Amino acid sequence: MKMNSLQRAWRSVIRKPIKSILLLLVMITICLFLLCGMACRNANVQTQDTTRQAIGAGLRLDANEKNRSKRLTECSEKIGAGQEGSYGGVHQKKLETAYGTQWMVWCDNSFDSLQISDIEKLADVPGISDYNISTCITAVNPVGFDRIEDPDMDQTNDMGGVVLIGNRKMELDSNVLSGNVTLKDGRMVTEKDQDVCVISEQLADQDHLAVGDKIGFNDYHDPEHSQVQEATIIGIYQTQQPMSPLMAGDTFRSENIIFTDLRFPEKAEGSENDPCYEHAYFQVGDVDNYDAVKAAVSAVDIDWERYDLIDRNGNMSTMSSNFNDLEKISTLLILITFAAGFIMLFLIFVFWTKNRNYEIGILLSLGYKKQNVLGQLFAEAFITALLAFAISFTLAPAASGAAADYLVSAQAEQAELEKNINADNVAYSTVQSEQTVVGVDVDITKEMFLICGAGMVILTAVSIGTAGIGILKKNPKDILSELV
Amino acid sequence: MILEAKNVSYFYKSQKDKLILKNVNYGFEPGKMYALLGPSGSGKTTLLSLLAGLDTPTKGEILYDGKLITARDLTEHRKHHISLVFQSYNLIDYLTVVENVKLGGKKEPEPILDKMGISQEFWKRNVLQLSGGQQQRVAIARALASDANVLLADEPTGNLDEATAWDVIDLLKRIAHEEGKCVIVVTHSKELADSVDVAIRMDQLGK
C-alpha cells in the first residue's frame, strides 16, 4: 500500500521538471566530457599503435652523397684528365660539338647502387627480423597500355613513360609502411616473385587491367627496338594521398608508379644484371631493443663511408611524444571531469537535501526510515543519470568526431613542423609518402559506455552519499522541529 | 491507557537551565479527544514531540500500551502507533491527493478520502490545487491511513478560517468517538479546548 522510494522518486523526477532538467543537463555534460576524454585517449593510444606499426622500427641504408662525389672524383682521376674511358662504373667520353669539345661523364648502376653483399651482411645481424631492398625509380616505356596523362599538360619534354620501383618485399616499402599505399586487389610482391607488378587503381581502371593480366615495358630511350619485358599484374594498389613525384612530368606522377619485383626494373630498362638499389630497409624485430640492434648493425664491417644509416623511428618518437601529450591531456580531462563532476553533483545534492528538508521531515514523521528517504534521493539521481546516459549515447558520435578532427589537425600540424628538420628526409630521393595521420578511429566503444556508465554510477553514488550524510546524521527532531 | 507520560522532564541540551517540562505524569485513553492548552513556550509542542517519538525526554519515560516506546526503534513507534497532523498540512507537493494519503501506509486511501468529504474529482489532483480546509482533510486522511491508534495534531486549525476549523474539529472528534482513536490536539484556542473531551492546561501538568 505504502509508496516505495522508487515510486516517489519517479513522481518527483517527472513532476518537478526544472530540478530534474538542471540535474539532467549537468549529468549530460559530465557524461559527454567523460566519453570525449575516453574517446580522445583511446584515439591517441590507437594512433600511437598505428603510427608505430606504420613507421615501424627499422634502419634504412642509403648512399652517402658526399662519398659519392668523392668516389666520382677519384674514378675520374683514375681515368685521367682529358682521357676517355671507364673506371668503377664511371664513364668519360669526349663529344665534338658545334660549340667545341664537350666532356660527358655518366655513371652506371654499379656506381650508384648499394652493394648487395653489404646489405646481406647487415640483414644477418641478430635482431633484424626482415629486410627490403628498393630499387632506384626507373623510368620505362609502357607497352600495350596507356599511362595516366594530364590532358592540359605539355608532354613535349616528358619521356612518355611510367616508373618502376622494384622491391624485394613490397610490404616493407616506405610507401606501404607509411600506410599511404594499400592493396585494393590481389597481393604484394614477395622475395620469391619474378616478373610481376602491382599497379595503381587509376591505371587499372583506365586500361581495364585486372590481376592476372600481363603488361609490357621496354627502354624509353629506344622504344621501337628495345626488347619488351612482360610482367604479370599480381595486385592493384590505392593511395590515401598521391605519392610525391621525384621529378616533374606525367612519367613520375603517382598513378604511373608501378611496383615490381626487385630485378624487373633493370630488365625493363635493358640493363639486366646491373641493378640499381637505392634503399635497404632493415626491420628491427623488437622495437624496445632498437638501440642495441642499431649498435650491432653499425658494428658490421662494411665501408660505412659509402652509406648513411638512418633511423626509421625518428618520426615515431616525435609523433609518439606528440600523442603522449594528447594522451596525458585526455587523461587529465577525464580526471578533471570526475573531480568537477563530483563537486557539481555534490553541491546540487546538498542543495536538494537542504531544499527538501520539509519533505524529508514529513516522511520521517510518517515513520519512513532515513535510509528509505535517502534511497528516494538515490533513485531520483539514478533515474536522471540513466536518462543523461541515454542522451549522451546519441550525442557521443558527434563528440567523438570533433575529437577526431582535433587529433588529426594537431598531428598534421606537428608533422609539418617536423618535416624540414627530420633526419629521415635526408637523401629521400624516391617517391616520398606523407607520414601524417589522415584519420584516427575515435569510435565510442562498448567498453567506453560501460566505463562511463560505471563512472556515472560511482560519481552519483559518492556525491549523493556525501551530501546525504547530513540526513543520516540529523536527529528527526532537528528536521521535524520546523514542522511540529 | 494507550499512551502515557511518566515523570517526564525535558530541557534543551544547549540550555540546561531552561526547563521545558518537569515531572509530567499523564495517561491518554483511546476513544477520547484531548486538547493541550497553553501559551507559547509552555511546552505543549515539546510534549507532543515526545509523545510522537520525535525526541526523547531528558528524564522519565513515554509508554505506549504499557510498553516503553524506546524499547523498539522510535521510527517503528511513529510508523505503527501514532500519526501526526500539522498546522501547515505538510503534504508533499509533487504528489496527488491519493498519493499523499498512500504515504500514510496501511489503509486504502479512497474510502478514507470519501469519509473525509474529499470528492472523487479531487483525488487525482495535485494537493496544491486544494483549499486549506481540503488540504487539512487530506492530511488527516493520511494520518488515518496509517491505522495508528493515536492521532497527534499540532494546531490543526491554525491556518483555517473559523467555519472550516470547526469542521476539522468535528472531524477529529468523530475519529476519536466513532473509530476509538486517541486524538491529542495542541491548541491556543480556549473555545476549541472547551469543545473536546479533556482539556489539559500545561501549567497543571507539572511544570
Coordinates of N, CA, C and O in Angstrom, one line a residue, chain A residues 59-145:
Chain A
L59 N 65.9 0.4 -39.7 CA 67.1 1.2 -40.1 C 67.1 1.2 -41.6 O 66.9 0.2 -42.2
R60 N 67.3 2.4 -42.1 CA 67.4 2.4 -43.6 C 68.8 2.8 -44.0 O 69.5 3.6 -43.4
L61 N 69.2 2.1 -45.0 CA 70.6 2.3 -45.6 C 70.5 3.0 -46.9 O 69.8 2.5 -47.8
D62 N 71.1 4.2 -46.9 CA 71.1 5.0 -48.2 C 72.6 5.3 -48.5 O 73.5 5.2 -47.7
A63 N 72.8 5.6 -49.8 CA 74.1 6.0 -50.2 C 74.4 7.4 -49.7 O 73.6 8.2 -49.5
N64 N 75.7 7.6 -49.3 CA 76.1 8.9 -48.8 C 76.5 9.8 -49.9 O 77.4 9.4 -50.7
E65 N 75.9 10.9 -50.0 CA 76.0 11.8 -51.1 C 77.5 12.4 -51.2 O 78.0 12.5 -52.3
K66 N 78.0 12.7 -50.1 CA 79.4 13.2 -50.0 C 80.4 12.2 -50.5 O 81.3 12.6 -51.3
N67 N 80.2 11.0 -50.1 CA 81.1 9.9 -50.5 C 81.0 9.7 -52.0 O 81.9 9.4 -52.7
R68 N 79.7 9.9 -52.5 CA 79.5 9.6 -54.0 C 80.4 10.6 -54.8 O 81.0 10.3 -55.7
S69 N 80.3 11.9 -54.3 CA 81.1 12.9 -55.0 C 82.6 12.6 -55.0 O 83.3 12.7 -55.9
K70 N 83.0 12.2 -53.8 CA 84.4 11.8 -53.6 C 84.8 10.7 -54.5 O 85.9 10.7 -55.2
R71 N 84.0 9.7 -54.6 CA 84.3 8.5 -55.4 C 84.3 8.9 -56.9 O 85.1 8.4 -57.7
L72 N 83.4 9.8 -57.2 CA 83.3 10.2 -58.6 C 84.6 10.9 -59.0 O 85.2 10.6 -60.1
T73 N 85.1 11.7 -58.1 CA 86.3 12.5 -58.4 C 87.5 11.5 -58.5 O 88.3 11.6 -59.4
E74 N 87.5 10.5 -57.6 CA 88.6 9.5 -57.6 C 88.6 8.7 -58.9 O 89.6 8.5 -59.6
C75 N 87.4 8.3 -59.4 CA 87.3 7.5 -60.6 C 87.7 8.3 -61.8 O 88.4 7.8 -62.7
S76 N 87.3 9.6 -61.8 CA 87.7 10.5 -62.9 C 89.2 10.6 -63.0 O 89.8 10.6 -64.1
E77 N 89.8 10.7 -61.8 CA 91.2 10.8 -61.8 C 91.9 9.6 -62.3 O 92.9 9.6 -62.9
K78 N 91.3 8.4 -61.9 CA 91.8 7.2 -62.4 C 91.8 7.1 -63.9 O 92.7 6.6 -64.6
I79 N 90.7 7.5 -64.5 CA 90.6 7.5 -66.0 C 91.6 8.5 -66.6 O 92.2 8.2 -67.6
G80 N 91.7 9.6 -65.9 CA 92.7 10.6 -66.3 C 92.1 11.8 -66.9 O 91.1 11.7 -67.7
A81 N 92.6 12.9 -66.6 CA 92.1 14.2 -67.1 C 92.3 14.3 -68.6 O 93.3 13.9 -69.1
G82 N 91.2 14.6 -69.3 CA 91.3 14.7 -70.8 C 91.3 13.4 -71.5 O 91.7 13.3 -72.7
Q83 N 91.0 12.3 -70.7 CA 91.1 10.9 -71.3 C 89.6 10.4 -71.4 O 88.8 10.6 -70.5
E84 N 89.4 9.6 -72.4 CA 88.1 8.9 -72.5 C 88.3 7.5 -71.8 O 89.4 7.0 -71.8
G85 N 87.3 7.0 -71.2 CA 87.4 5.7 -70.6 C 86.4 5.4 -69.5 O 85.5 6.2 -69.3
S86 N 86.5 4.3 -68.9 CA 85.6 3.9 -67.8 C 86.4 3.4 -66.6 O 87.4 2.7 -66.8
Y87 N 85.9 3.6 -65.4 CA 86.5 3.1 -64.2 C 85.5 3.0 -63.1 O 84.8 4.1 -62.8
G88 N 85.3 1.9 -62.5 CA 84.4 1.8 -61.3 C 83.0 2.2 -61.6 O 82.4 2.8 -60.7
G89 N 82.5 2.0 -62.8 CA 81.1 2.4 -63.2 C 81.0 3.8 -63.6 O 79.9 4.3 -63.9
V90 N 82.1 4.6 -63.7 CA 82.1 6.0 -64.2 C 82.6 6.0 -65.6 O 83.6 5.3 -65.9
H91 N 82.0 6.7 -66.4 CA 82.3 6.7 -67.9 C 82.6 8.1 -68.3 O 81.9 9.0 -67.9
Q92 N 83.7 8.3 -69.1 CA 84.0 9.7 -69.5 C 84.2 9.6 -71.0 O 84.8 8.7 -71.6
K93 N 83.5 10.5 -71.7 CA 83.5 10.5 -73.2 C 83.6 11.9 -73.7 O 83.0 12.8 -73.2
K94 N 84.4 12.0 -74.8 CA 84.6 13.3 -75.4 C 83.6 13.5 -76.5 O 83.4 12.6 -77.3
L95 N 82.9 14.6 -76.6 CA 82.0 14.9 -77.6 C 82.4 16.2 -78.4 O 82.7 17.2 -77.8
E96 N 82.5 16.0 -79.7 CA 82.8 17.2 -80.5 C 81.5 17.8 -81.0 O 80.7 17.2 -81.6
T97 N 81.3 19.0 -80.5 CA 80.0 19.7 -80.9 C 80.3 21.0 -81.7 O 81.5 21.4 -81.8
A98 N 79.3 21.6 -82.1 CA 79.4 22.9 -82.9 C 80.0 23.9 -82.0 O 80.5 24.9 -82.4
Y99 N 79.8 23.7 -80.7 CA 80.4 24.7 -79.7 C 81.8 24.4 -79.2 O 82.3 25.0 -78.3
G100 N 82.3 23.3 -79.8 CA 83.6 22.9 -79.3 C 83.6 21.5 -78.6 O 82.6 20.8 -78.7
T101 N 84.7 21.2 -78.0 CA 84.8 19.9 -77.3 C 84.0 19.9 -76.0 O 84.2 20.8 -75.2
Q102 N 83.2 18.9 -75.8 CA 82.4 18.8 -74.6 C 82.7 17.4 -73.9 O 82.9 16.5 -74.7
W103 N 82.8 17.4 -72.6 CA 83.1 16.1 -71.9 C 81.8 15.6 -71.3 O 81.2 16.3 -70.5
M104 N 81.4 14.4 -71.6 CA 80.2 13.8 -71.0 C 80.7 12.7 -69.9 O 81.5 11.9 -70.3
V105 N 80.2 12.9 -68.7 CA 80.6 12.0 -67.6 C 79.2 11.4 -67.1 O 78.3 12.1 -66.8
W106 N 79.2 10.1 -67.1 CA 78.0 9.5 -66.5 C 78.4 8.2 -65.7 O 79.5 7.7 -65.9
C107 N 77.4 7.8 -64.9 CA 77.7 6.6 -64.0 C 76.6 5.6 -64.4 O 75.5 5.9 -64.6
D108 N 77.1 4.4 -64.3 CA 76.1 3.3 -64.5 C 75.6 2.8 -63.1 O 76.1 3.3 -62.1
N109 N 74.7 1.9 -63.1 CA 74.1 1.5 -61.9 C 75.1 0.9 -60.9 O 74.9 1.1 -59.7
S110 N 76.1 0.3 -61.4 CA 77.1 -0.3 -60.4 C 77.8 0.7 -59.6 O 78.2 0.4 -58.5
F111 N 77.8 2.0 -60.1 CA 78.5 3.0 -59.3 C 77.5 3.5 -58.2 O 77.9 3.8 -57.0
D112 N 76.2 3.7 -58.6 CA 75.3 4.3 -57.6 C 74.6 3.3 -56.7 O 74.2 3.7 -55.6
S113 N 74.6 2.1 -57.1 CA 73.8 1.1 -56.3 C 74.4 0.8 -55.0 O 75.7 0.8 -54.8
L114 N 73.5 0.5 -54.0 CA 74.0 -0.1 -52.8 C 74.6 -1.5 -53.1 O 74.1 -2.1 -54.0
Q115 N 75.6 -1.9 -52.3 CA 76.2 -3.2 -52.6 C 75.4 -4.3 -52.0 O 75.1 -4.3 -50.7
I116 N 75.0 -5.2 -52.8 CA 74.1 -6.3 -52.3 C 74.8 -7.1 -51.2 O 74.2 -7.5 -50.2
S117 N 76.1 -7.3 -51.3 CA 76.9 -8.0 -50.3 C 76.8 -7.3 -48.9 O 76.7 -7.9 -47.9
D118 N 76.9 -6.0 -49.0 CA 76.8 -5.2 -47.7 C 75.4 -5.3 -47.1 O 75.3 -5.5 -45.9
I119 N 74.4 -5.3 -48.0 CA 73.0 -5.4 -47.5 C 72.8 -6.7 -46.8 O 72.2 -6.8 -45.7
E120 N 73.3 -7.7 -47.4 CA 73.1 -9.1 -46.9 C 73.8 -9.3 -45.5 O 73.4 -10.0 -44.6
K121 N 75.0 -8.6 -45.4 CA 75.7 -8.7 -44.1 C 74.9 -8.0 -43.0 O 74.8 -8.6 -41.9
L122 N 74.3 -6.9 -43.4 CA 73.5 -6.2 -42.3 C 72.3 -7.0 -42.0 O 71.8 -7.0 -40.8
A123 N 71.7 -7.6 -43.0 CA 70.5 -8.4 -42.8 C 70.7 -9.6 -41.9 O 69.7 -10.0 -41.2
D124 N 71.9 -10.0 -41.8 CA 72.3 -11.2 -40.9 C 72.4 -10.8 -39.4 O 72.6 -11.7 -38.6
V125 N 72.5 -9.5 -39.1 CA 72.7 -9.1 -37.8 C 71.5 -9.6 -36.9 O 70.3 -9.4 -37.3
P126 N 71.8 -10.2 -35.7 CA 70.7 -10.6 -34.9 C 69.9 -9.4 -34.4 O 70.4 -8.3 -34.1
G127 N 68.6 -9.6 -34.5 CA 67.6 -8.5 -34.1 C 67.0 -8.0 -35.3 O 66.0 -7.3 -35.2
I128 N 67.6 -8.2 -36.5 CA 66.9 -7.8 -37.7 C 66.0 -8.9 -38.1 O 66.4 -10.0 -38.4
S129 N 64.7 -8.6 -38.1 CA 63.7 -9.6 -38.4 C 63.4 -9.8 -39.8 O 63.0 -10.9 -40.3
D130 N 63.6 -8.8 -40.6 CA 63.3 -8.9 -42.1 C 64.0 -7.7 -42.7 O 64.4 -6.7 -42.1
Y131 N 64.1 -7.7 -44.0 CA 64.7 -6.6 -44.7 C 64.1 -6.5 -46.1 O 63.5 -7.4 -46.7
N132 N 64.3 -5.3 -46.7 CA 63.8 -5.0 -48.0 C 64.8 -4.2 -48.7 O 65.6 -3.5 -48.2
I133 N 64.8 -4.4 -50.1 CA 65.7 -3.6 -50.9 C 64.8 -2.9 -51.9 O 63.9 -3.6 -52.5
S134 N 64.9 -1.6 -52.1 CA 64.1 -0.9 -53.1 C 65.1 -0.4 -54.2 O 66.1 0.2 -53.9
T135 N 64.6 -0.5 -55.4 CA 65.5 0.0 -56.5 C 65.3 1.5 -56.7 O 64.3 2.1 -56.1
C136 N 66.2 2.1 -57.5 CA 66.0 3.5 -57.9 C 64.7 3.5 -58.7 O 64.3 2.5 -59.3
I137 N 64.1 4.7 -58.7 CA 62.9 4.8 -59.6 C 63.4 4.7 -61.0 O 64.3 5.5 -61.5
T138 N 62.8 3.8 -61.7 CA 63.3 3.5 -63.1 C 62.2 3.9 -64.1 O 61.1 3.3 -64.1
A139 N 62.5 4.8 -65.0 CA 61.6 5.2 -66.0 C 61.6 4.3 -67.2 O 62.7 4.0 -67.6
V140 N 60.5 3.8 -67.6 CA 60.5 2.8 -68.7 C 59.3 3.2 -69.6 O 58.4 4.0 -69.2
N141 N 59.3 2.6 -70.8 CA 58.2 2.9 -71.8 C 57.1 1.8 -71.6 O 57.4 0.6 -71.5
P142 N 55.8 2.3 -71.5 CA 54.8 1.3 -71.3 C 54.4 0.7 -72.7 O 54.4 1.4 -73.7
V143 N 54.2 -0.6 -72.7 CA 53.9 -1.3 -74.0 C 52.6 -2.0 -73.8 O 52.4 -2.8 -72.9
G144 N 51.7 -1.7 -74.7 CA 50.4 -2.4 -74.6 C 49.4 -1.8 -73.6 O 48.3 -2.4 -73.4
F145 N 49.7 -0.7 -73.0 CA 48.8 0.0 -72.2 C 49.1 1.5 -72.1 O 50.3 1.9 -72.5

